Short mmCIF file of C-alpha atoms and ligand atoms in Angstrom, two decimals:
data_model
loop_
_atom_site.label_atom_id
_atom_site.label_comp_id
_atom_site.label_asym_id
_atom_site.label_seq_id
_atom_site.Cartn_x
_atom_site.Cartn_y
_atom_site.Cartn_z
CA UNK A 1 176.06 176.80 183.72
CA UNK A 2 179.21 179.16 183.79
CA UNK A 3 181.43 176.69 182.32
CA UNK A 4 183.64 177.58 179.20
CA UNK A 5 183.69 175.71 176.51
CA UNK A 6 185.02 172.09 177.37
CA UNK A 7 188.83 171.28 176.70
CA UNK A 8 189.51 174.40 175.64
CA UNK A 9 193.13 173.61 175.87
CA UNK A 10 193.16 169.85 174.46
CA UNK A 11 195.94 168.76 172.73
CA UNK A 12 195.20 169.34 168.97
CA UNK A 13 196.23 167.31 165.97
CA UNK A 14 196.83 163.54 165.27
CA UNK A 15 195.90 161.53 168.30
CA UNK A 16 193.39 159.30 169.94
CA UNK A 17 192.06 160.27 173.51
CA UNK A 18 190.60 157.67 176.22
CA UNK A 19 189.21 158.98 179.38
CA UNK A 20 188.23 156.62 181.91
CA UNK A 21 184.83 157.85 183.31
CA UNK A 22 184.29 154.60 185.79
CA UNK A 23 187.11 152.04 186.90
CA UNK A 24 185.01 149.81 188.70
CA UNK A 25 182.99 146.70 188.00
CA UNK A 26 179.46 146.45 188.98
CA UNK A 27 178.29 148.00 192.28
CA UNK A 28 181.13 150.41 192.56
CA UNK A 29 183.77 151.10 194.87
CA UNK A 30 182.62 151.00 197.97
CA UNK A 31 179.78 149.26 197.02
CA UNK A 32 176.54 150.42 198.98
CA UNK A 33 175.91 147.01 200.71
CA UNK A 34 179.30 145.64 201.06
CA UNK A 35 181.41 145.54 204.56
CA UNK A 36 184.54 143.56 202.82
CA UNK A 37 188.07 145.15 204.08
CA UNK A 38 188.86 147.08 200.91
CA UNK A 39 185.13 148.68 201.14
CA UNK A 40 185.22 149.53 204.63
CA UNK A 41 189.05 151.12 203.94
CA UNK A 42 187.67 153.48 201.18
CA UNK A 43 184.83 154.45 202.84
CA UNK A 44 187.28 155.57 206.12
CA UNK A 45 189.53 156.99 203.11
CA UNK A 46 192.37 155.10 204.14
CA UNK A 47 195.50 156.06 202.25
CA UNK A 48 196.13 153.83 199.16
CA UNK A 49 192.26 153.28 198.58
CA UNK A 50 190.66 155.13 195.63
CA UNK A 51 186.84 155.91 195.28
CA UNK A 52 185.60 154.42 191.88
CA UNK A 53 182.51 154.77 189.49
CA UNK A 54 181.12 152.00 187.64
CA UNK A 55 182.65 150.82 184.25
CA UNK A 56 182.85 153.32 181.14
CA UNK A 57 185.19 154.99 179.13
CA UNK A 58 184.92 158.29 176.45
CA UNK A 59 187.12 158.13 173.10
CA UNK A 60 187.73 161.19 170.89
CA UNK A 61 189.95 161.94 168.09
CA UNK A 62 190.00 165.74 168.98
CA UNK A 63 189.49 165.91 172.70
CA UNK A 64 186.52 167.85 171.92
CA UNK A 65 183.97 165.40 170.44
CA UNK A 66 183.51 162.32 172.60
CA UNK A 67 182.08 158.57 171.72
CA UNK A 68 180.92 157.22 175.18
CA UNK A 69 181.45 153.41 175.60
CA UNK A 70 179.04 152.10 178.04
CA UNK A 71 176.60 154.01 179.90
CA UNK A 72 176.87 153.16 183.69
CA UNK A 73 174.55 154.19 186.40
CA UNK A 74 176.98 156.67 187.70
CA UNK A 75 177.15 158.58 184.51
CA UNK A 76 175.75 161.75 185.99
CA UNK A 77 178.77 161.91 188.55
CA UNK A 78 181.17 161.06 185.93
CA UNK A 79 179.96 163.58 183.30
CA UNK A 80 180.41 166.10 186.50
CA UNK A 81 183.71 165.35 186.28
CA UNK A 82 184.71 165.23 182.75
CA UNK A 83 185.03 168.97 181.27
CA UNK A 84 184.77 167.19 177.82
CA UNK A 85 180.91 166.11 178.39
CA UNK A 86 180.04 169.60 179.37
CA UNK A 87 177.94 171.73 177.17
CA UNK A 88 180.00 173.86 174.92
CA UNK A 89 177.62 176.56 173.07
CA UNK A 90 173.93 176.96 172.84
CA UNK A 91 171.53 176.48 175.93
CA UNK A 92 172.00 172.90 176.13
CA UNK A 93 174.52 170.55 174.39
CA UNK A 94 177.20 167.75 175.28
CA UNK A 95 180.31 166.88 174.31
CA UNK A 96 179.48 163.21 173.94
CA UNK A 97 177.65 162.55 170.77
CA UNK A 98 177.27 158.71 170.56
CA UNK A 99 177.12 155.77 172.84
CA UNK A 100 178.43 152.27 171.96
CA UNK A 101 177.50 149.12 174.37
CA UNK A 102 179.76 146.34 174.62
CA UNK A 103 176.97 144.13 176.23
CA UNK A 104 173.63 144.67 177.91
CA UNK A 105 174.46 144.43 181.48
CA UNK A 106 173.22 146.62 183.97
CA UNK A 107 176.29 148.61 185.10
CA UNK A 108 177.02 149.20 181.39
CA UNK A 109 173.26 150.49 180.22
CA UNK A 110 171.52 151.77 183.15
CA UNK A 111 172.99 155.36 182.40
CA UNK A 112 171.15 155.97 179.39
CA UNK A 113 167.81 156.62 181.76
CA UNK A 114 170.00 159.47 183.34
CA UNK A 115 170.73 160.86 179.66
CA UNK A 116 167.15 161.05 178.35
CA UNK A 117 166.62 164.96 178.60
CA UNK A 118 168.77 165.12 175.07
CA UNK A 119 166.54 166.97 172.59
CA UNK A 120 167.37 164.51 170.07
CA UNK A 121 167.46 160.70 169.55
CA UNK A 122 170.68 159.15 171.14
CA UNK A 123 172.68 157.59 168.32
CA UNK A 124 173.43 153.91 170.37
CA UNK A 125 175.33 151.23 168.85
CA UNK A 126 174.75 147.79 169.60
CA UNK A 127 174.80 144.37 168.43
CA UNK A 128 171.73 142.03 167.40
CA UNK A 129 171.66 140.36 170.57
CA UNK A 130 172.28 143.45 172.55
CA UNK A 131 169.75 145.26 171.09
CA UNK A 132 167.54 142.20 171.80
CA UNK A 133 167.85 142.00 175.55
CA UNK A 134 167.68 145.87 175.67
CA UNK A 135 164.62 145.93 174.03
CA UNK A 136 162.95 143.07 175.58
CA UNK A 137 164.51 141.64 178.87
CA UNK A 138 165.67 145.01 179.86
CA UNK A 139 163.27 147.33 177.87
CA UNK A 140 165.48 150.54 178.01
CA UNK A 141 165.47 151.33 174.22
CA UNK A 142 161.89 151.33 174.06
CA UNK A 143 161.23 153.28 177.36
CA UNK A 144 163.60 156.24 176.17
CA UNK A 145 161.17 156.51 172.93
CA UNK A 146 159.12 158.16 175.66
CA UNK A 147 161.93 160.89 176.20
CA UNK A 148 164.88 161.62 173.82
CA UNK A 149 164.45 158.78 171.39
CA UNK A 150 166.98 156.24 170.34
CA UNK A 151 168.74 156.18 166.76
CA UNK A 152 170.05 152.72 166.93
CA UNK A 153 172.90 152.12 165.01
CA UNK A 154 173.97 148.19 164.34
CA UNK A 155 177.33 147.15 165.32
CA UNK A 156 178.72 144.81 162.34
CA UNK A 157 179.39 141.54 163.45
CA UNK A 158 181.63 140.57 160.85
CA UNK A 159 184.59 142.47 161.80
CA UNK A 160 183.56 145.81 159.38
CA UNK A 161 184.71 149.30 160.69
CA UNK A 162 182.03 151.27 162.26
CA UNK A 163 182.04 155.12 162.90
CA UNK A 164 179.95 156.11 165.87
CA UNK A 165 179.58 159.88 166.21
CA UNK A 166 182.07 161.84 168.53
CA UNK A 167 184.97 159.90 167.26
CA UNK A 168 183.92 158.91 163.75
CA UNK A 169 187.21 159.37 162.16
CA UNK A 170 188.52 156.39 163.89
CA UNK A 171 188.13 153.14 163.07
CA UNK A 172 186.19 150.93 165.44
CA UNK A 173 185.85 147.10 164.97
CA UNK A 174 183.59 144.94 167.33
CA UNK A 175 185.36 141.21 168.26
CA UNK A 176 183.08 138.69 169.54
CA UNK A 177 184.31 137.82 173.19
CA UNK A 178 183.46 134.78 175.30
CA UNK A 179 181.87 136.25 178.39
CA UNK A 180 178.37 136.47 179.83
CA UNK A 181 175.23 138.01 179.06
CA UNK A 182 173.27 139.34 181.86
CA UNK A 183 171.29 137.40 184.53
CA UNK A 184 168.18 138.76 183.06
CA UNK A 185 169.13 137.94 179.17
CA UNK A 186 167.36 134.49 177.31
CA UNK A 187 171.18 134.13 176.74
CA UNK A 188 172.68 133.73 179.80
CA UNK A 189 172.80 130.29 179.89
CA UNK A 190 173.17 129.96 176.04
CA UNK A 191 175.56 132.53 174.92
CA UNK A 192 175.25 133.93 170.85
CA UNK A 193 178.06 135.78 169.40
CA UNK A 194 177.65 139.29 169.90
CA UNK A 195 176.47 139.37 173.30
CA UNK A 196 179.42 140.48 174.33
CA UNK A 197 182.23 142.49 172.29
CA UNK A 198 185.79 143.78 172.50
CA UNK A 199 186.75 146.76 170.83
CA UNK A 200 189.51 147.35 169.02
CA UNK A 201 189.83 151.32 167.77
CA UNK A 202 192.33 152.47 165.67
CA UNK A 203 193.58 155.63 164.64
CA UNK A 204 194.11 155.54 160.64
CA UNK A 205 196.29 158.50 160.95
CA UNK A 206 198.79 156.88 163.12
CA UNK A 207 198.02 153.17 162.89
CA UNK A 208 197.48 153.31 166.60
CA UNK A 209 195.22 150.93 168.18
CA UNK A 210 193.46 150.32 171.68
CA UNK A 211 192.02 147.34 172.67
CA UNK A 212 188.90 147.26 175.09
CA UNK A 213 187.41 144.69 176.83
CA UNK A 214 185.90 144.96 180.52
CA UNK A 215 184.32 141.53 180.80
CA UNK A 216 186.73 138.80 178.96
CA UNK A 217 186.33 135.38 180.21
CA UNK A 218 188.51 133.46 177.60
CA UNK A 219 191.71 134.44 175.46
CA UNK A 220 191.98 132.66 172.21
CA UNK A 221 194.82 133.06 169.83
CA UNK A 222 193.13 134.84 167.78
CA UNK A 223 191.94 137.37 170.31
CA UNK A 224 195.48 137.27 171.68
CA UNK A 225 196.90 138.13 168.27
CA UNK A 226 194.46 141.34 168.36
CA UNK A 227 195.83 142.07 171.92
CA UNK A 228 199.50 141.66 170.59
CA UNK A 229 199.15 144.35 167.81
CA UNK A 230 197.62 147.06 169.63
CA UNK A 231 199.34 149.76 171.47
CA UNK A 232 197.17 150.08 174.61
CA UNK A 233 195.15 146.87 175.99
CA UNK A 234 192.29 147.77 178.73
CA UNK A 235 191.01 144.37 179.81
CA UNK A 236 188.79 142.93 182.18
CA UNK A 237 190.22 143.49 185.84
CA UNK A 238 187.25 142.37 187.74
CA UNK A 239 188.73 139.33 190.02
CA UNK A 240 191.97 138.55 191.41
CA UNK A 241 190.91 135.10 192.16
CA UNK A 242 188.56 132.50 189.99
CA UNK A 243 186.83 131.88 193.43
CA UNK A 244 187.08 135.28 195.26
CA UNK A 245 183.26 135.75 195.33
CA UNK A 246 183.04 132.04 196.78
CA UNK A 247 186.01 132.36 199.15
CA UNK A 248 184.41 135.80 200.67
CA UNK A 249 181.01 133.89 201.16
CA UNK A 250 179.64 136.74 198.99
CA UNK A 251 178.73 134.17 195.79
CA UNK A 252 178.38 130.40 194.54
CA UNK A 253 179.78 131.75 191.43
CA UNK A 254 183.38 131.31 189.82
CA UNK A 255 184.57 134.54 188.07
CA UNK A 256 184.54 132.26 184.70
CA UNK A 257 180.85 131.30 185.45
CA UNK A 258 179.82 135.42 185.19
CA UNK A 259 182.34 136.00 182.38
CA UNK A 260 185.28 137.19 183.74
CA UNK A 261 189.06 135.79 183.54
CA UNK A 262 190.64 136.20 186.85
CA UNK A 263 194.28 137.92 187.26
CA UNK A 264 196.19 135.25 189.07
CA UNK A 265 196.98 131.57 188.65
CA UNK A 266 197.34 129.66 185.47
CA UNK A 267 196.16 131.38 182.24
CA UNK A 268 194.92 133.90 184.52
CA UNK A 269 195.65 137.75 183.32
CA UNK A 270 198.77 138.16 184.34
CA UNK A 271 200.15 135.23 182.49
CA UNK A 272 198.19 136.19 179.28
CA UNK A 273 199.46 139.83 179.49
CA UNK A 274 202.99 138.55 180.07
CA UNK A 275 203.03 137.20 176.60
CA UNK A 276 202.43 140.46 174.72
CA UNK A 277 204.91 142.25 173.04
CA UNK A 278 206.87 144.71 175.61
CA UNK A 279 205.57 147.99 174.08
CA UNK A 280 201.84 147.36 174.74
CA UNK A 281 200.73 149.14 177.41
CA UNK A 282 198.49 146.95 179.96
CA UNK A 283 195.75 148.39 181.85
CA UNK A 284 193.19 146.45 184.10
CA UNK A 285 189.63 147.71 184.44
CA UNK A 286 186.16 147.46 185.34
CA UNK A 287 187.42 145.87 188.97
CA UNK A 288 185.53 144.52 191.54
CA UNK A 289 185.29 145.52 195.21
CA UNK A 290 186.39 142.52 196.35
CA UNK A 291 189.86 142.40 194.31
CA UNK A 292 192.88 143.21 196.64
CA UNK A 293 194.59 144.99 193.96
CA UNK A 294 192.66 148.23 194.82
CA UNK A 295 194.90 148.39 197.85
CA UNK A 296 197.68 150.10 196.37
CA UNK A 297 200.05 148.60 199.36
CA UNK A 298 198.96 145.26 198.74
CA UNK A 299 201.29 142.29 197.79
CA UNK A 300 198.73 141.88 194.86
CA UNK A 301 199.07 145.17 193.50
CA UNK A 302 202.75 144.64 194.01
CA UNK A 303 202.74 141.96 191.75
CA UNK A 304 200.95 144.08 188.94
CA UNK A 305 203.39 146.66 189.48
CA UNK A 306 205.99 144.28 188.64
CA UNK A 307 204.41 142.73 185.51
CA UNK A 308 204.22 146.15 184.32
CA UNK A 309 200.31 146.05 184.63
CA UNK A 310 198.64 149.22 185.52
CA UNK A 311 195.08 149.93 187.46
CA UNK A 312 192.73 152.20 185.85
CA UNK A 313 190.98 154.98 188.02
CA UNK A 314 188.44 157.05 187.54
CA UNK A 315 189.83 160.22 185.35
CA UNK A 316 192.66 158.52 184.07
CA UNK A 317 193.48 160.07 180.42
CA UNK A 318 195.41 157.79 177.80
CA UNK A 319 196.50 159.50 174.66
CA UNK A 320 197.78 157.30 171.90
C1 MLT B 1 179.61 141.67 185.43
O1 MLT B 1 180.36 142.28 184.70
O2 MLT B 1 179.64 140.66 185.40
C2 MLT B 1 178.00 142.43 185.69
O3 MLT B 1 178.07 143.69 185.46
C3 MLT B 1 177.74 141.96 186.95
C4 MLT B 1 176.64 142.81 187.47
O4 MLT B 1 175.61 142.84 186.93
O5 MLT B 1 176.63 143.56 188.71
MN1 MN B 2 179.99 144.53 184.99
ZN1 ZN B 3 183.42 145.36 199.18
#
């Protein structure tokens, strides 16, 4: 590799950096087998449509050392586009030092297979239910033992802080969410706390916090209070309407049934975000290819813009 050290000009000092590696929901944008008007438009490179890879972010306190949150099947492409991940010195290396998983979904975990060349076990932070799914229904963590190995790190289920390698100076906290375990999980129809968590990541030096939840079906008052005390929320942007997939003839399931709160309608994400204090930055992430907000010229996108809601894109950088 001829690349120089990563992020040599990265801003130093007290801050928190978030890099969106992938802003799409499972399937990506375009989705390989989808012929919806959005997927057609992005394939044709129509203006106002951006290609998107599957759901993942990286977090850093320095701009040099990073923690990966979720490992999408598109991870190799995402790392190629992300200098912060590139090896800095030595023959092998990576700017990303550990992985935190918010659930056991395929689009958040199968990228781990692509990271098997690491020379030492990957520190992988999961809740107990996610660990169970990833060692039974989808035993990826067992398979990795035949390659780099896994240094399993438990995400506390009682709200205690944890400190994943790469961004250990930040205070990380997991909140159980109402969403959904993956279709292969024994918990799919009988959810347990910890199947899905949202992350509160705070910089103790500045007090600034981000809330990250790419899959979120319900916002109760406790969760809303957490969002309201954040400086930035990055939340479920999967669907515009609860029956989006049904109306398009693509599925029999509502957004809510598969763990996602739609943006429009009573009690929807737009209404929820409107209740937040003005200073809170609002960003939708994990956007499904069917969602009309992916068309920058759509009326739905204009509604978001008028409401002060941003739509994440691959390569988006947030500094707090
Ligand atoms: C989801 O977010 O609901 C899942 O990732 C869907 C999927 O597995 O594609
Ligand atoms: Mn997903
Ligand atoms: Zn599509």
